[in-house]
Coordinates of C-alpha atoms in Angstrom, one line a residue:
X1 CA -7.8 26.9 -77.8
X2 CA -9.0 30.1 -79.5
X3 CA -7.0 33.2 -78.4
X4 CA -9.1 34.9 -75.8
X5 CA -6.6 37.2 -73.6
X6 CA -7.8 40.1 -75.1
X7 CA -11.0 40.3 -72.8
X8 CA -8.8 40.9 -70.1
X9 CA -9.2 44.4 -71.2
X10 CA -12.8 44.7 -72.2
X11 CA -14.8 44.5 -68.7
X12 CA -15.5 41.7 -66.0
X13 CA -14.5 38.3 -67.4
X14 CA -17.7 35.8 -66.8
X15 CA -19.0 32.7 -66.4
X16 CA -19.9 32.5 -70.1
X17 CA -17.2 33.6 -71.1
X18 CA -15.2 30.4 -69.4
X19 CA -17.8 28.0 -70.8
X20 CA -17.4 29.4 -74.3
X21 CA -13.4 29.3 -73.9
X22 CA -13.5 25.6 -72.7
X23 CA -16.2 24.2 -75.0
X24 CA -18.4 23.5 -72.7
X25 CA -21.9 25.0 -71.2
X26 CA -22.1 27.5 -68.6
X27 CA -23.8 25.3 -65.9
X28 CA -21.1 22.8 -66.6
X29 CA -18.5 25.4 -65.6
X30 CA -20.3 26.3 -62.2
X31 CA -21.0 22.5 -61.5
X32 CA -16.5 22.5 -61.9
X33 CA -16.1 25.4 -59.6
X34 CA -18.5 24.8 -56.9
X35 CA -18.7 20.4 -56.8
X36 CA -15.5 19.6 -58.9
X37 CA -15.9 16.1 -57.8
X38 CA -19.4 15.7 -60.2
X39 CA -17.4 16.8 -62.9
X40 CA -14.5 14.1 -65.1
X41 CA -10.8 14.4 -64.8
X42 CA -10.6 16.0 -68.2
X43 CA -13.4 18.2 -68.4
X44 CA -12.5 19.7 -65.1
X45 CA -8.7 20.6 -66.6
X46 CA -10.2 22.3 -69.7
X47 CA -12.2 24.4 -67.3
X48 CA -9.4 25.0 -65.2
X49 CA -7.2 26.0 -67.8
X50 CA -10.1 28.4 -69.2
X51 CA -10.4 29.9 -65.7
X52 CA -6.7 30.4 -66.0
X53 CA -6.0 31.8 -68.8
X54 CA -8.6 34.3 -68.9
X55 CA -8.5 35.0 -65.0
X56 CA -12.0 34.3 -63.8
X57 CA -12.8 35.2 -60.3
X58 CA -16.2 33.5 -59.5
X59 CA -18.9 36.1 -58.2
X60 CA -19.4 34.4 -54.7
X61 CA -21.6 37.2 -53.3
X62 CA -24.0 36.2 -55.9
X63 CA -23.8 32.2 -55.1
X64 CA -24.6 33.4 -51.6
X65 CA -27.9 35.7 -53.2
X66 CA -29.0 32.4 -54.8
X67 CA -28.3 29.2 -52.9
X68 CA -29.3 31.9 -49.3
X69 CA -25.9 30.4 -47.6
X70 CA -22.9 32.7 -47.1
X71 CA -19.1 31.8 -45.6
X72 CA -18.6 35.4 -44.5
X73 CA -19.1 37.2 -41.7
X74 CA -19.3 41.0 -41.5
X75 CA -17.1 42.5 -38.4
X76 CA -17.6 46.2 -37.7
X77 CA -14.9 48.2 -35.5
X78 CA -14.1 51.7 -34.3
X79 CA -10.9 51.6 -36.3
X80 CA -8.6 49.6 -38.2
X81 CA -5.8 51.0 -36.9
X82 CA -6.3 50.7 -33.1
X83 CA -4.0 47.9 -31.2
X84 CA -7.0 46.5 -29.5
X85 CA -9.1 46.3 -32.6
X86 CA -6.5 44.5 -33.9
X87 CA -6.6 42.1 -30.9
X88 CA -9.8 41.3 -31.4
X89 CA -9.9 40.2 -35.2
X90 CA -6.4 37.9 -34.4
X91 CA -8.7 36.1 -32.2
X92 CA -11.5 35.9 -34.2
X93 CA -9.8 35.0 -37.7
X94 CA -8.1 32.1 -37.2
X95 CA -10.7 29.5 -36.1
X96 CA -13.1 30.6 -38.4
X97 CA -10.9 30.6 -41.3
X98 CA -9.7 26.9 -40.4
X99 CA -14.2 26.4 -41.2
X100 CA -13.6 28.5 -44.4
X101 CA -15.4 31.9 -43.4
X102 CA -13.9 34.8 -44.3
X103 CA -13.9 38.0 -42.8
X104 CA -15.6 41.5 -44.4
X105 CA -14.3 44.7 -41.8
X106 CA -15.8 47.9 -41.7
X107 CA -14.3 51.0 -39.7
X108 CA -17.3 52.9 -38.3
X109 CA -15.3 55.6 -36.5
X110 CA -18.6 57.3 -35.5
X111 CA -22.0 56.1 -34.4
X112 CA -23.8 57.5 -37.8
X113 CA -21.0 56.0 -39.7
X114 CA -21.5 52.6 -37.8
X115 CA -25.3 53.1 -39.3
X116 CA -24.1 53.1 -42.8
X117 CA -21.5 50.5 -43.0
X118 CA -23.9 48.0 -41.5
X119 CA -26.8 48.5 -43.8
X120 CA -24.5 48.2 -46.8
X121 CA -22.9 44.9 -45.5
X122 CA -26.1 43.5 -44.7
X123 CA -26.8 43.8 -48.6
X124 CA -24.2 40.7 -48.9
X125 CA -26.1 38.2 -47.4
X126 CA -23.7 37.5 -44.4
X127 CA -23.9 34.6 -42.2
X128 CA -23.3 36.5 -39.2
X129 CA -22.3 40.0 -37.6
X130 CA -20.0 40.7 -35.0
X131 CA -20.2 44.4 -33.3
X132 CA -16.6 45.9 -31.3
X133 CA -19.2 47.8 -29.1
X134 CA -22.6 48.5 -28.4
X135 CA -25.2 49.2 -31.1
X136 CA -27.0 52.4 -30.3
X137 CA -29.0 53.1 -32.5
X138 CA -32.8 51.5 -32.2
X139 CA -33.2 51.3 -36.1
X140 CA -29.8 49.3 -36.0
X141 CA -30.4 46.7 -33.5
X142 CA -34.0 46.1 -34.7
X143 CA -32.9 45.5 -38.1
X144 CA -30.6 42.8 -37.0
X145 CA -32.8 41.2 -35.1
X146 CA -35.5 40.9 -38.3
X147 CA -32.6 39.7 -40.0
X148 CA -32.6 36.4 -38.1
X149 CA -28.8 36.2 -38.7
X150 CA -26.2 35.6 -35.6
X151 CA -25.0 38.6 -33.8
X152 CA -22.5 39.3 -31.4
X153 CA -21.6 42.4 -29.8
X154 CA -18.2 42.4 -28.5
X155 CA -16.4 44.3 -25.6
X156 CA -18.9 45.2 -23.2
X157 CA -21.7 44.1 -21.2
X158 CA -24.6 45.0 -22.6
X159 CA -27.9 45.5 -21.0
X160 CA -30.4 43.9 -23.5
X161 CA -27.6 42.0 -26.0
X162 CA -29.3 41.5 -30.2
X163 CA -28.4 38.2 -29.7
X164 CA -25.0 36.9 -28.2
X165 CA -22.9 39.5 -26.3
X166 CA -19.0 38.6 -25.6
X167 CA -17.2 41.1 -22.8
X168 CA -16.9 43.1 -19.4
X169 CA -18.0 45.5 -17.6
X170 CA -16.0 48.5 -18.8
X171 CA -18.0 50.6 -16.0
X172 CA -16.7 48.3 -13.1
X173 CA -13.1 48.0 -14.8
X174 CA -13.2 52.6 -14.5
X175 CA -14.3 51.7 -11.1
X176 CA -12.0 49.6 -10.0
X177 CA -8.9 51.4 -11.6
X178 CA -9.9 54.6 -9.9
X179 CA -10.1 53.2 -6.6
X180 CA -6.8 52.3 -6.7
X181 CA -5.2 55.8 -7.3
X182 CA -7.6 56.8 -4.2
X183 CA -6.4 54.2 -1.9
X184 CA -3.1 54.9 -3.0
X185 CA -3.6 58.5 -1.9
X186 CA -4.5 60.2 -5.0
X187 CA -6.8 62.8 -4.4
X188 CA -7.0 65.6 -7.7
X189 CA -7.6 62.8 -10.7
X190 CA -8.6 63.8 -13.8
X191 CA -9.9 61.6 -16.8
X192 CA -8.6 62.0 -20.4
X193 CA -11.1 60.3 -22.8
X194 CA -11.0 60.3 -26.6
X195 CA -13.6 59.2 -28.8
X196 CA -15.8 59.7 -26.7
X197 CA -19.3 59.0 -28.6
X198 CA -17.3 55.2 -28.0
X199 CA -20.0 53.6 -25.5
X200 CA -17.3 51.0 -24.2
X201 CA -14.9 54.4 -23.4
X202 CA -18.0 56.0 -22.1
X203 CA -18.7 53.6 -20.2
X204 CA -15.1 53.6 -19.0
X205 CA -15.7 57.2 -17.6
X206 CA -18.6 56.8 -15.7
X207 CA -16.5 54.3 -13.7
X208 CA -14.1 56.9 -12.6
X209 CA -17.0 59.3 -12.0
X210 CA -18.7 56.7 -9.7
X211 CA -15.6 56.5 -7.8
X212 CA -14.8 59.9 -7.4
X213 CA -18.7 60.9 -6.0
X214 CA -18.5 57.9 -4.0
X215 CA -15.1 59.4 -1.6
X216 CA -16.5 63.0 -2.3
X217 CA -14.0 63.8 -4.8
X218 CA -14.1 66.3 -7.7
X219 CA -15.2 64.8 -10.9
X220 CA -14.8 67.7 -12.8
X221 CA -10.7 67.5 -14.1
X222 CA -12.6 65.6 -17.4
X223 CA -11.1 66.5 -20.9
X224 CA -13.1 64.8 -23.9
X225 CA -11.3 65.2 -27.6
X226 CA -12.8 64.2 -30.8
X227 CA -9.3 63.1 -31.5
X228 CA -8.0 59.6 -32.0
X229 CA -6.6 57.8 -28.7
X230 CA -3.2 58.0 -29.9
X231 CA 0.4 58.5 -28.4
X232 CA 0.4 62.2 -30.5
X233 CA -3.2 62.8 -28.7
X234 CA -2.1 61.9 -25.2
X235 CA 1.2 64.2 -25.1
X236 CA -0.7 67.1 -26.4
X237 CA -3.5 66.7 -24.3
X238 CA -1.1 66.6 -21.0
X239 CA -0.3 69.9 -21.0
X240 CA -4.1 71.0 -21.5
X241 CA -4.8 69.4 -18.3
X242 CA -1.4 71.0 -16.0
X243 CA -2.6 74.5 -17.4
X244 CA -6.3 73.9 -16.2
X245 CA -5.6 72.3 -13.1
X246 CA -2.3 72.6 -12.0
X247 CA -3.1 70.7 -8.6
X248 CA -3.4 67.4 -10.6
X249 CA -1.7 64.6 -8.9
X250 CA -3.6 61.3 -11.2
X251 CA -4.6 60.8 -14.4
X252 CA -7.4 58.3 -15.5
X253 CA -6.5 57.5 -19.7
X254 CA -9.1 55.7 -21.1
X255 CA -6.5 53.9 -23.4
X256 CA -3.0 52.3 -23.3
X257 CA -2.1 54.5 -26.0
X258 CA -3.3 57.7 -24.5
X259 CA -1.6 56.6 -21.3
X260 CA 1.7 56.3 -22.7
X261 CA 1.8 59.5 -24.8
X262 CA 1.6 60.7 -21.2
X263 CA 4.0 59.0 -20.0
X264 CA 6.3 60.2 -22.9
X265 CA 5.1 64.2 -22.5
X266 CA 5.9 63.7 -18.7
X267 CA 9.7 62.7 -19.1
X268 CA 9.9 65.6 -22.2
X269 CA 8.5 67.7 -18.9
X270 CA 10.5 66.5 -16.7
X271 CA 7.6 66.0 -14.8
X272 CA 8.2 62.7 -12.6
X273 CA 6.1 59.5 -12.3
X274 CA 4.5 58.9 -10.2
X275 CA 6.2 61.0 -7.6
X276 CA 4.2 64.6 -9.4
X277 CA 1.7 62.3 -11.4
X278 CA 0.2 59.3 -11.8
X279 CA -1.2 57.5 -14.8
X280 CA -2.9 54.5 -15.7
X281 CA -5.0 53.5 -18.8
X282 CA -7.1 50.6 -20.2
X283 CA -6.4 47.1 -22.5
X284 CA -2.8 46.3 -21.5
X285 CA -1.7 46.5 -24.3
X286 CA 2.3 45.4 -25.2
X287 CA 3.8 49.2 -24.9
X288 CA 2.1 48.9 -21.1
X289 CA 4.6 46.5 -19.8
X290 CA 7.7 48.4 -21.5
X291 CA 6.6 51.8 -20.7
X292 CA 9.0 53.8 -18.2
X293 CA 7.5 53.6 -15.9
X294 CA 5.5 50.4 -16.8
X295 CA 2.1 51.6 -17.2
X296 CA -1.0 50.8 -14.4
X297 CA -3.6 49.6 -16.4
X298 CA -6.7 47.2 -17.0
X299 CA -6.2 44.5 -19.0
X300 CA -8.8 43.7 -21.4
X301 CA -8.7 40.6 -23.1
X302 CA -9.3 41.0 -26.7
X303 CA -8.1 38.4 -28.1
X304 CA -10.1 36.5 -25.7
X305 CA -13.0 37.9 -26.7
X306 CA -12.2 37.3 -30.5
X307 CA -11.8 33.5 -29.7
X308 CA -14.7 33.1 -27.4
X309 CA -16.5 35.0 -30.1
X310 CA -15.4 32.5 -32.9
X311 CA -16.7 29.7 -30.9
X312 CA -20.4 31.1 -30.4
X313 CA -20.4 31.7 -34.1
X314 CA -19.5 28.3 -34.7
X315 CA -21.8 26.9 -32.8
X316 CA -24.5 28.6 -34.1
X317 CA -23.8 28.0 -37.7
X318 CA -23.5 24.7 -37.1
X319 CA -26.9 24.3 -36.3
X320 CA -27.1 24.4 -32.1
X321 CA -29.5 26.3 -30.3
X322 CA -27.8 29.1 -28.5
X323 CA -29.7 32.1 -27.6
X324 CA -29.5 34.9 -25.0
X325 CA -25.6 34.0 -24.4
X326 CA -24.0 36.3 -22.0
X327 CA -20.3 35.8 -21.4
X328 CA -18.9 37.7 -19.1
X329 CA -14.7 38.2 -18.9
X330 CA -12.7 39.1 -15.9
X331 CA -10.6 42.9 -16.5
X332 CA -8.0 41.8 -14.2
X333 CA -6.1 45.4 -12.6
X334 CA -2.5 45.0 -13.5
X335 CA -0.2 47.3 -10.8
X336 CA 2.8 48.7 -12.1
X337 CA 5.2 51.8 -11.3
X338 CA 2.9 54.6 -12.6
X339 CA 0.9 54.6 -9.9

């Protein structure tokens, strides 16, 4: 064979540029790489070794432009970093790898942002779109439904779904956990909430609201930071809530991670738990359990919803009629020493 490494430096290596390497045409060499069982024994190893030597990655966004099929599926989160978003791709990754999709993440961060990465994605001809959230923007949700591809918006119960919607109601789950600080006795609870333009951890915060109105309680010990829901954000934000309201006895987190950064500011305060405060937070994550004290919180099942998610997807692509699916999941309220 001619030597050809050299165009490893001059630009994109194509699909000509195999077929000229191997002696052979360029419909021959996408035949190889697509049906390599149409194609002999030995003309498929000179095209392999072509593809090899000059390190050819095929242009599969462009196969999925022409033939109008796709194997991946665009997944938008709030962050790439958080535990729970984490959770959720675990769950969905695995069974629809094992069908040979792929999946394309984007990290909306913010609603506008969330605008932007899905009309880009759309551009690579998907099969389907899975949303950690709620889509709130109009423009967004109609554009997805004209698309005619399968959507699923994942982690909350949503009023008038796209398509498919797998989750809970994050409202009920605020409710719940807030009624038990009140039972318990808790009477001055605030709610920290981060992210809040989040409409799950909105959603979250109405809860507590509900309960607090409902036993003629204060709602007004609320602190909203544009800041991530982190350990780092949950100790600093501690002390902004002792010197506003220094009668606090409970604390509402809306995440495991806030919660905790609590938990650690309290024992740098020497502040104890739950005898001066309580806390409690949202997902259950791992660090709930192992927390001192171990963390009350609301376990939301992620990877769950990743699997359950999966399956609809699968189901769909394969052809089945499913429409209008609502599956709802149980937030079960798991008691432990920090309240």
């Amino acid at each position: 064979m001619p030597d050809n490494k050299k165009r490893r430096g001059t630009g994109r290596v194509t699909l000509n540029d195999v077929a000229q390497l191997a002696g052979v045409g360029a419909m021959t060499v996408s035949r190889a790489l697509r049906t390599p069982e149409l194609v002999s024994d030995k003309m498929r190893e000179r095209i392999d070794a072509a593809v090899a030597e000059l390190g050819y990655i095929p242009n599969r966004a462009a196969g999925a432009l022409a033939s109008g099929t796709s194997h991946t599926i665009v997944v938008i989160v709030p962050s790439l970093v958080e535990r729970a978003c984490a959770e959720l791709v675990e769950g969905l990754q695995q069974p629809l790898a094992d069908e040979g999709y792929q999946l394309v993440l984007g990290d909306s961060r913010h609603l506008r942002q969330q605008s932007r990465q899905l009309e880009t994605l759309l551009q690579y001809n998907p099969a389907a779109v899975v949303i950690f959230g709620a889509l709130e923007s109009q423009a967004d949700r109609e554009r997805l439904r004209q698309s005619g591809l399968p959507v699923v918006e994942v982690g909350a119960k949503v009023p008038d779904p796209v398509d498919m919607c797998v989750g809970g109601s994050n409202q009920e789950a605020g409710y719940r956990l807030t009624r038990h600080l009140i039972e318990r006795g808790y009477r001055n609870i605030g709610f920290l909430c981060a992210r809040q333009e989040q409409w799950m951890l909105q959603q979250r915060m109405r809860g507590w609201q509900q309960a607090m109105l409902e036993s003629y309680l204060s709602p007004d010990m609320v602190i909203n930071t544009s800041e991530p829901p982190s350990f780092s954000t949950g100790a600093a934000m501690l002390g902004e809530f002792l010197l506003r309201w220094p009668e606090l006895d409970a604390l509402v987190c809306v995440t495991d991670e806030l919660a905790c950064g609590v938990l650690m500011e309290c024992q740098r305060r020497h502040v104890a738990v739950p005898g001066k405060l309580a806390v409690a937070g949202f997902d259950d994550l791992d660090v709930a359990a192992v927390s001192h004290p171990a963390l009350t919180t609301m376990r939301i099942p992620y990877r769950q919803m990743g699997e359950e998610t999966a399956a609809l997807l699968l189901r769909r692509l394969s052809g089945e009629l499913v429409e209008g699916v609502l599956h709802l999941l149980d937030y079960p309220l798991q008691r432990r020493g920090s309240t």
